[in-house]
Every structure is written in C-alpha cells, then in structure tokens.
Amino acid sequence: MGKYIVRRLLQMIPVVVFSTFLIYAMVFAMPGERTAGMCGERPCPPAFVAEFNAKYHLNDPLPVQYGYYAKNVLQGDFGENQYGNSVAEELGERFQVTAKLAVMALVFEGVIGILAGVLAGLRKGGFIDNLVLVSTLFVISVPIFVTGFAAQFFLGLKWEIFPALASGKDPSLFSLVLPAMVLGSTSLAYIARLMRSNIAENIKSDYVRTAKAKGLSPQRIVGVHTLRNSMIPVVTFMGYDFGALLGGAIVTEGIFGIMGVGGYIFKGIQNRDGIAVVGAVTALVIVYLLMNLLVDLLYGALDPRISND
C-alpha cells in the first residue's frame, strides 16, 4: 500500500503543474489590460499598472511569471485581490462554508442514492425499480437552477420547512440543508442508476451463487459480497463529484445567497479580478486532485488487488 500511495502522489505532480499553468495562462496570457476593473470604470493610472506588473512579474515571459506564482503558492501565498485582501485568507473563510455544503450534499446523495439503487437493483422490473428509474430521469432532465428556485419557493417560502436563504459568513447547518439537497439532487439520480445497474449485474455473478450454495443469509450476501463490489464505481463517482461540488456550486450558492467559493469565483469573473480567479481555481484543482487520491486509496481498501498492481 505504501508504494501505491507514493506512486499516486508522484503522478499528481505533473497534473498539478500542467493544470495550474493552463489556468494561469488562460487568465494572464489573453489579450487585454490585466488591471481592467481594478480602478472602477476608469483606466488605472500608469504608475499603478507598472507596480502591479512588477509585483506579479507580468512583464517577464509567461513561464517565468508562472514560476514566481507557483513559488508563492507553495508558500501559501495566492496573491491579493483587487481590494488588497489576501486571496488565501478569503478562500479559507469561504472554503469552510462551501466544504460544509459539499459534504452535506455528498452525504445526502450517497445515502439516498445508494439505498434507492440497492432496492431497485434487488427488485429489478418491480414497482420500486420503475419508480426509481422514472424519478431519477425526471431529476436529471430538470436544470439545477429550476430545481433550486422551486425548492426555495415551496420548501423555503411557501411551506417554511427550511430557511429560504443561507446568507452570512457562517450559516447554520440547518440553513444549508435545502441548498445541499438541491446541489446533490442530480448526482443522487446518477448514483441511484449506477448502483442499480451494478447490483442487478453482480447479483447474478458466480460468487453470489456460490455464497447462496454455502447457505449464507441474504443480508450477508447483499451487504458483504454484492454491495462491496458494486460500490467501487460509485465511490469513484462520489470522489470526483466532491471536487465538482466544491467548484460547481456557483448557481446553488447564488440562489440561496451563500458566501462560498463558487460565489467568490463568480464575483472575481464579474470584476475581472484575475488574481482572485486564478487563486481560487488553483485551490480547487489541488482539492480535486487530493480527492482523487482519496478515491484511489478507497479503491485499494475495497479491492486489495488494485493496490497490489
């Protein structure tokens, strides 16, 4: 397992370098004034532009610029946004909110999706199976902003079951329940369908028939043998989805007024704040790759043959 972890860590290095360089180049190598929007509607004074370019080495060739930026990132310095605030400190505050939202969405989609998929797979062709297929197809087909506004109106405003907004720097967990359900709804549908297919396929496998012939209980056959093998692709999806939830919550955070990373990136794009956008996306890339590493480790735990390759 130790060599397996080291190999995965070494594989992450070129991915981090290439992806962060691509992000940096897309923001700072494009035509246009790099300080646009920093001084309001008016162009920035030449002295300010010269100081900004010198601070971030923007007059140097692109690889040199990126080298200085990567060195600062390794030291935990993601630069300063157009308001002079540390991007790392602001991301630290907003990551806490977005991480809570993403974890709650992941738990919601994982528990409900896996349970629905198992029940549908064990009763393939029955009422529960058809209900899961129809309901998940409906959820997948509805855009997330429609789901979000509908849930906010009915569950938040009309019936007052949940708070309609989760604003503030530190929203309560209860106020994040509704946006977490909205954020995880589409992934829940995919997990349910994926789990259903895996269960329906593995329940017919030779090792399941052997377990039945040995007289094992149905609970042990499903819970230990069938479910464990069926979980491998689901774990993969959920691991990748967690990274997507951290960076793809812009719409959900906007609907419910959440001050998270998604809103921070959206605001940075609106204000043409390149330093803030690059810093936030770079942090998301690192988190996403770490989640992929965790998925690989869970692979090894679910199937030891993988870590021995």
Coordinates of C-alpha atoms in Angstrom, one line a residue:
M1 CA 0.0 0.0 0.0
G2 CA 2.9 2.4 0.7
K3 CA 4.3 2.1 -2.8
Y4 CA 0.8 2.5 -4.2
I5 CA 0.4 5.8 -2.3
V6 CA 3.8 7.1 -3.3
R7 CA 3.1 6.3 -7.0
R8 CA -0.2 8.2 -6.9
L9 CA 1.4 11.2 -5.2
L10 CA 4.2 11.3 -7.9
Q11 CA 1.5 11.1 -10.6
M12 CA -0.2 14.1 -9.1
I13 CA 2.8 16.4 -9.6
P14 CA 2.8 16.8 -13.4
V15 CA -1.0 17.1 -13.3
V16 CA -0.9 20.0 -10.7
V17 CA 1.9 21.8 -12.7
F18 CA 0.1 21.5 -16.1
S19 CA -3.4 22.3 -14.9
T20 CA -2.3 25.3 -12.8
F21 CA -0.1 26.6 -15.6
L22 CA -3.0 26.3 -18.0
I23 CA -5.3 28.2 -15.6
Y24 CA -2.7 30.9 -15.2
A25 CA -2.1 31.2 -18.9
M26 CA -5.8 31.4 -19.7
V27 CA -6.2 34.4 -17.4
F28 CA -2.9 36.3 -17.9
A29 CA -1.8 35.4 -21.4
M30 CA -5.0 36.6 -23.0
P31 CA -5.1 39.9 -24.8
G32 CA -6.4 42.9 -22.9
E33 CA -5.5 45.1 -19.9
R34 CA -4.7 42.9 -16.9
T35 CA -5.7 45.7 -14.4
A36 CA -9.1 46.3 -16.1
G37 CA -11.8 46.7 -13.4
M38 CA -9.3 47.3 -10.6
C39 CA -9.9 51.1 -10.6
G40 CA -13.6 51.2 -11.3
E41 CA -14.9 52.2 -14.7
R42 CA -11.8 54.4 -15.3
P43 CA -8.5 53.1 -16.6
C44 CA -5.9 52.6 -13.8
P45 CA -3.1 55.2 -13.6
P46 CA 0.2 54.2 -15.4
A47 CA 2.0 54.1 -12.0
F48 CA -0.5 51.6 -10.6
V49 CA -0.3 49.4 -13.7
A50 CA 3.5 49.4 -13.6
E51 CA 3.5 48.5 -9.9
F52 CA 1.0 45.7 -10.5
N53 CA 3.0 44.2 -13.4
A54 CA 6.2 44.4 -11.4
K55 CA 4.7 42.8 -8.3
Y56 CA 3.4 39.8 -10.3
H57 CA 6.3 39.8 -12.9
L58 CA 3.8 40.2 -15.7
N59 CA 6.5 41.9 -17.9
D60 CA 8.5 38.6 -17.9
P61 CA 7.9 35.7 -20.3
L62 CA 4.9 33.6 -19.3
P63 CA 6.9 30.6 -17.9
V64 CA 8.8 32.9 -15.7
Q65 CA 5.6 34.6 -14.5
Y66 CA 4.2 31.2 -13.7
G67 CA 7.4 30.1 -11.9
Y68 CA 7.1 33.1 -9.5
Y69 CA 3.4 32.4 -9.0
A70 CA 4.0 28.7 -8.3
K71 CA 6.7 29.5 -5.8
N72 CA 4.4 31.8 -3.9
V73 CA 1.6 29.2 -4.0
L74 CA 3.9 26.6 -2.4
Q75 CA 4.4 29.1 0.4
G76 CA 0.7 29.5 0.8
D77 CA 0.6 32.9 -0.9
F78 CA -2.2 33.1 -3.6
G79 CA -1.7 36.9 -4.0
E80 CA -4.1 39.7 -3.3
N81 CA -7.4 40.6 -4.9
Q82 CA -8.3 44.0 -6.3
Y83 CA -9.4 45.2 -2.9
G84 CA -6.0 44.4 -1.4
N85 CA -7.2 41.4 0.6
S86 CA -5.3 38.1 0.8
V87 CA -6.9 35.6 -1.6
A88 CA -5.7 32.7 0.7
E89 CA -7.4 34.2 3.8
E90 CA -10.7 34.9 1.9
L91 CA -10.6 31.4 0.4
G92 CA -10.0 29.9 3.9
E93 CA -13.2 31.6 5.1
R94 CA -15.3 30.7 2.1
F95 CA -13.9 27.1 1.8
Q96 CA -15.4 26.4 5.2
V97 CA -18.9 27.3 4.0
T98 CA -18.5 25.5 0.7
A99 CA -17.0 22.4 2.3
K100 CA -19.9 22.1 4.7
L101 CA -22.3 22.5 1.8
A102 CA -20.4 20.0 -0.4
V103 CA -20.1 17.4 2.4
M104 CA -23.8 17.7 3.3
A105 CA -24.7 17.3 -0.4
L106 CA -22.4 14.3 -0.7
V107 CA -23.9 12.6 2.3
F108 CA -27.4 13.3 1.0
E109 CA -26.7 11.9 -2.5
G110 CA -24.7 9.0 -1.2
V111 CA -27.2 7.7 1.4
I112 CA -30.3 8.2 -0.6
G113 CA -28.8 7.3 -3.9
I114 CA -27.2 4.1 -2.7
L115 CA -30.2 3.0 -0.8
A116 CA -32.5 3.7 -3.8
G117 CA -30.1 1.9 -6.2
V118 CA -29.9 -1.2 -4.0
L119 CA -33.6 -1.5 -3.6
A120 CA -34.2 -1.0 -7.3
G121 CA -31.4 -3.5 -8.3
L122 CA -32.7 -6.2 -6.0
R123 CA -36.3 -5.7 -7.3
K124 CA -35.5 -5.2 -11.0
G125 CA -38.6 -4.8 -13.0
G126 CA -40.8 -4.2 -10.0
F127 CA -42.6 -1.1 -8.7
I128 CA -39.6 0.3 -6.8
D129 CA -37.3 -0.2 -9.8
N130 CA -39.7 1.6 -12.1
L131 CA -40.3 4.4 -9.5
V132 CA -36.5 5.0 -9.2
L133 CA -35.9 5.0 -12.9
V134 CA -38.7 7.5 -13.6
S135 CA -37.9 9.8 -10.7
T136 CA -34.2 9.9 -11.4
L137 CA -34.8 10.6 -15.1
F138 CA -37.0 13.5 -14.1
V139 CA -34.4 14.9 -11.7
I140 CA -31.6 14.6 -14.4
S141 CA -33.7 16.3 -17.0
V142 CA -34.6 19.4 -14.9
P143 CA -31.9 22.1 -14.8
I144 CA -30.3 22.8 -11.4
F145 CA -31.5 26.4 -11.3
V146 CA -35.1 25.3 -11.8
T147 CA -34.8 22.8 -9.0
G148 CA -33.2 25.4 -6.8
F149 CA -35.8 28.1 -7.3
A150 CA -38.7 25.6 -7.0
A151 CA -37.2 24.1 -3.7
Q152 CA -36.6 27.6 -2.4
F153 CA -40.2 28.7 -3.2
F154 CA -42.1 25.7 -1.9
L155 CA -39.9 24.4 0.9
G156 CA -38.5 27.7 2.0
L157 CA -41.0 30.5 1.3
K158 CA -44.4 28.8 1.0
W159 CA -44.3 25.9 3.4
E160 CA -41.4 27.3 5.6
I161 CA -39.9 23.9 6.2
F162 CA -36.3 25.2 5.7
P163 CA -34.8 28.7 5.6
A164 CA -35.1 30.2 2.2
L165 CA -31.6 31.8 2.4
A166 CA -28.2 30.7 3.9
S167 CA -26.5 34.1 3.9
G168 CA -23.8 35.3 6.2
K169 CA -20.2 34.2 6.6
D170 CA -21.1 31.3 8.9
P171 CA -24.6 30.0 8.1
S172 CA -26.0 27.3 10.3
L173 CA -26.1 23.7 9.2
F174 CA -29.9 23.7 9.2
S175 CA -29.9 26.6 6.7
L176 CA -27.6 24.6 4.4
V177 CA -29.8 21.5 4.3
L178 CA -32.1 22.8 1.5
P179 CA -29.2 24.0 -0.8
A180 CA -27.3 20.8 -0.1
M181 CA -30.4 18.8 -1.2
V182 CA -30.6 20.9 -4.4
L183 CA -26.9 20.7 -5.1
G184 CA -26.8 16.9 -4.6
S185 CA -30.1 16.1 -6.4
T186 CA -28.6 15.5 -9.9
S187 CA -25.7 13.4 -8.5
L188 CA -28.2 11.4 -6.4
A189 CA -30.0 10.4 -9.5
Y190 CA -26.8 9.2 -11.2
I191 CA -25.7 7.3 -8.1
A192 CA -29.1 5.5 -7.9
R193 CA -28.9 4.5 -11.5
L194 CA -25.3 3.4 -11.3
M195 CA -25.9 1.4 -8.1
R196 CA -29.0 -0.2 -9.6
S197 CA -27.1 -1.4 -12.6
N198 CA -24.2 -2.8 -10.5
I199 CA -26.4 -4.6 -8.1
A200 CA -28.5 -6.1 -10.8
E201 CA -25.4 -7.3 -12.6
N202 CA -23.5 -8.6 -9.6
I203 CA -26.4 -10.4 -8.0
K204 CA -26.2 -12.9 -10.9
S205 CA -22.4 -13.4 -10.5
D206 CA -20.8 -16.8 -9.8
Y207 CA -19.5 -15.8 -6.4
V208 CA -23.1 -14.8 -5.3
R209 CA -24.4 -18.2 -6.4
T210 CA -21.6 -19.8 -4.5
A211 CA -22.4 -17.8 -1.4
K212 CA -26.1 -18.9 -1.7
A213 CA -25.0 -22.5 -2.1
K214 CA -22.9 -22.3 1.1
G215 CA -26.1 -21.2 2.9
L216 CA -25.2 -17.6 3.7
S217 CA -28.0 -15.3 4.7
P218 CA -29.4 -12.9 2.1
Q219 CA -28.3 -10.0 4.3
R220 CA -24.7 -11.2 4.3
I221 CA -24.7 -12.0 0.6
V222 CA -26.0 -8.5 -0.3
G223 CA -24.3 -6.5 2.4
V224 CA -20.9 -8.0 2.3
H225 CA -20.3 -9.6 -1.1
T226 CA -22.6 -7.9 -3.7
L227 CA -22.6 -4.4 -2.2
R228 CA -18.8 -4.2 -1.7
N229 CA -18.1 -5.0 -5.4
S230 CA -20.9 -2.7 -6.6
M231 CA -19.6 0.2 -4.5
I232 CA -16.3 0.6 -6.5
P233 CA -17.7 2.6 -9.4
V234 CA -20.0 4.5 -7.0
V235 CA -17.0 5.5 -4.9
T236 CA -15.2 6.7 -8.0
F237 CA -18.2 8.9 -9.0
M238 CA -18.6 10.3 -5.5
G239 CA -15.0 11.1 -5.2
Y240 CA -14.9 13.0 -8.4
D241 CA -18.2 14.6 -7.6
F242 CA -17.0 16.1 -4.4
G243 CA -14.4 18.1 -6.3
A244 CA -17.1 19.2 -8.7
L245 CA -19.4 20.1 -5.8
L246 CA -16.7 22.4 -4.4
G247 CA -16.3 24.3 -7.7
G248 CA -19.6 23.8 -9.3
A249 CA -21.9 25.3 -6.6
I250 CA -22.0 28.8 -8.2
V251 CA -25.6 28.5 -9.2
T252 CA -26.8 27.0 -5.9
E253 CA -24.8 29.5 -3.9
G254 CA -26.2 32.3 -5.9
I255 CA -29.8 31.2 -5.4
F256 CA -29.5 30.8 -1.6
G257 CA -27.2 33.7 -1.0
I258 CA -24.3 31.5 0.2
M259 CA -20.9 33.3 0.5
G260 CA -18.8 30.3 -0.7
V261 CA -16.0 29.6 -3.2
G262 CA -18.4 29.4 -6.1
G263 CA -19.7 32.9 -5.4
Y264 CA -16.2 34.1 -4.9
I265 CA -15.1 32.9 -8.4
F266 CA -18.3 34.3 -10.0
K267 CA -17.6 37.7 -8.4
G268 CA -14.0 37.6 -9.4
I269 CA -15.0 36.9 -13.1
Q270 CA -17.5 39.8 -13.0
N271 CA -15.0 42.2 -11.6
R272 CA -12.2 40.9 -13.9
D273 CA -10.1 40.1 -10.9
G274 CA -7.5 37.7 -12.4
I275 CA -5.6 37.1 -9.2
A276 CA -8.7 36.1 -7.2
V277 CA -9.9 33.8 -10.0
V278 CA -6.6 32.1 -10.6
G279 CA -6.0 31.6 -6.8
A280 CA -9.5 30.2 -6.3
V281 CA -9.4 27.8 -9.2
T282 CA -5.8 26.7 -8.3
A283 CA -7.0 25.8 -4.8
L284 CA -9.9 23.9 -6.3
V285 CA -7.6 21.9 -8.6
I286 CA -5.5 20.9 -5.6
V287 CA -8.5 19.9 -3.6
Y288 CA -9.9 17.9 -6.6
L289 CA -6.6 16.0 -7.0
L290 CA -6.5 15.2 -3.3
M291 CA -10.0 13.8 -3.5
N292 CA -8.9 11.7 -6.5
L293 CA -6.0 10.4 -4.3
L294 CA -8.5 9.5 -1.6
V295 CA -10.6 7.7 -4.1
D296 CA -7.6 5.6 -5.2
L297 CA -6.9 4.7 -1.5
L298 CA -10.6 3.7 -1.1
Y299 CA -10.1 1.6 -4.2
G300 CA -7.3 -0.3 -2.5
A301 CA -9.4 -0.8 0.6
L302 CA -12.4 -2.1 -1.4
D303 CA -10.4 -4.3 -3.7
P304 CA -6.8 -5.1 -2.4
R305 CA -5.9 -6.4 -5.9
I306 CA -5.8 -2.8 -7.1
S307 CA -3.2 -1.6 -4.6
N308 CA -1.0 -4.6 -5.4
D309 CA -0.8 -3.8 -9.1

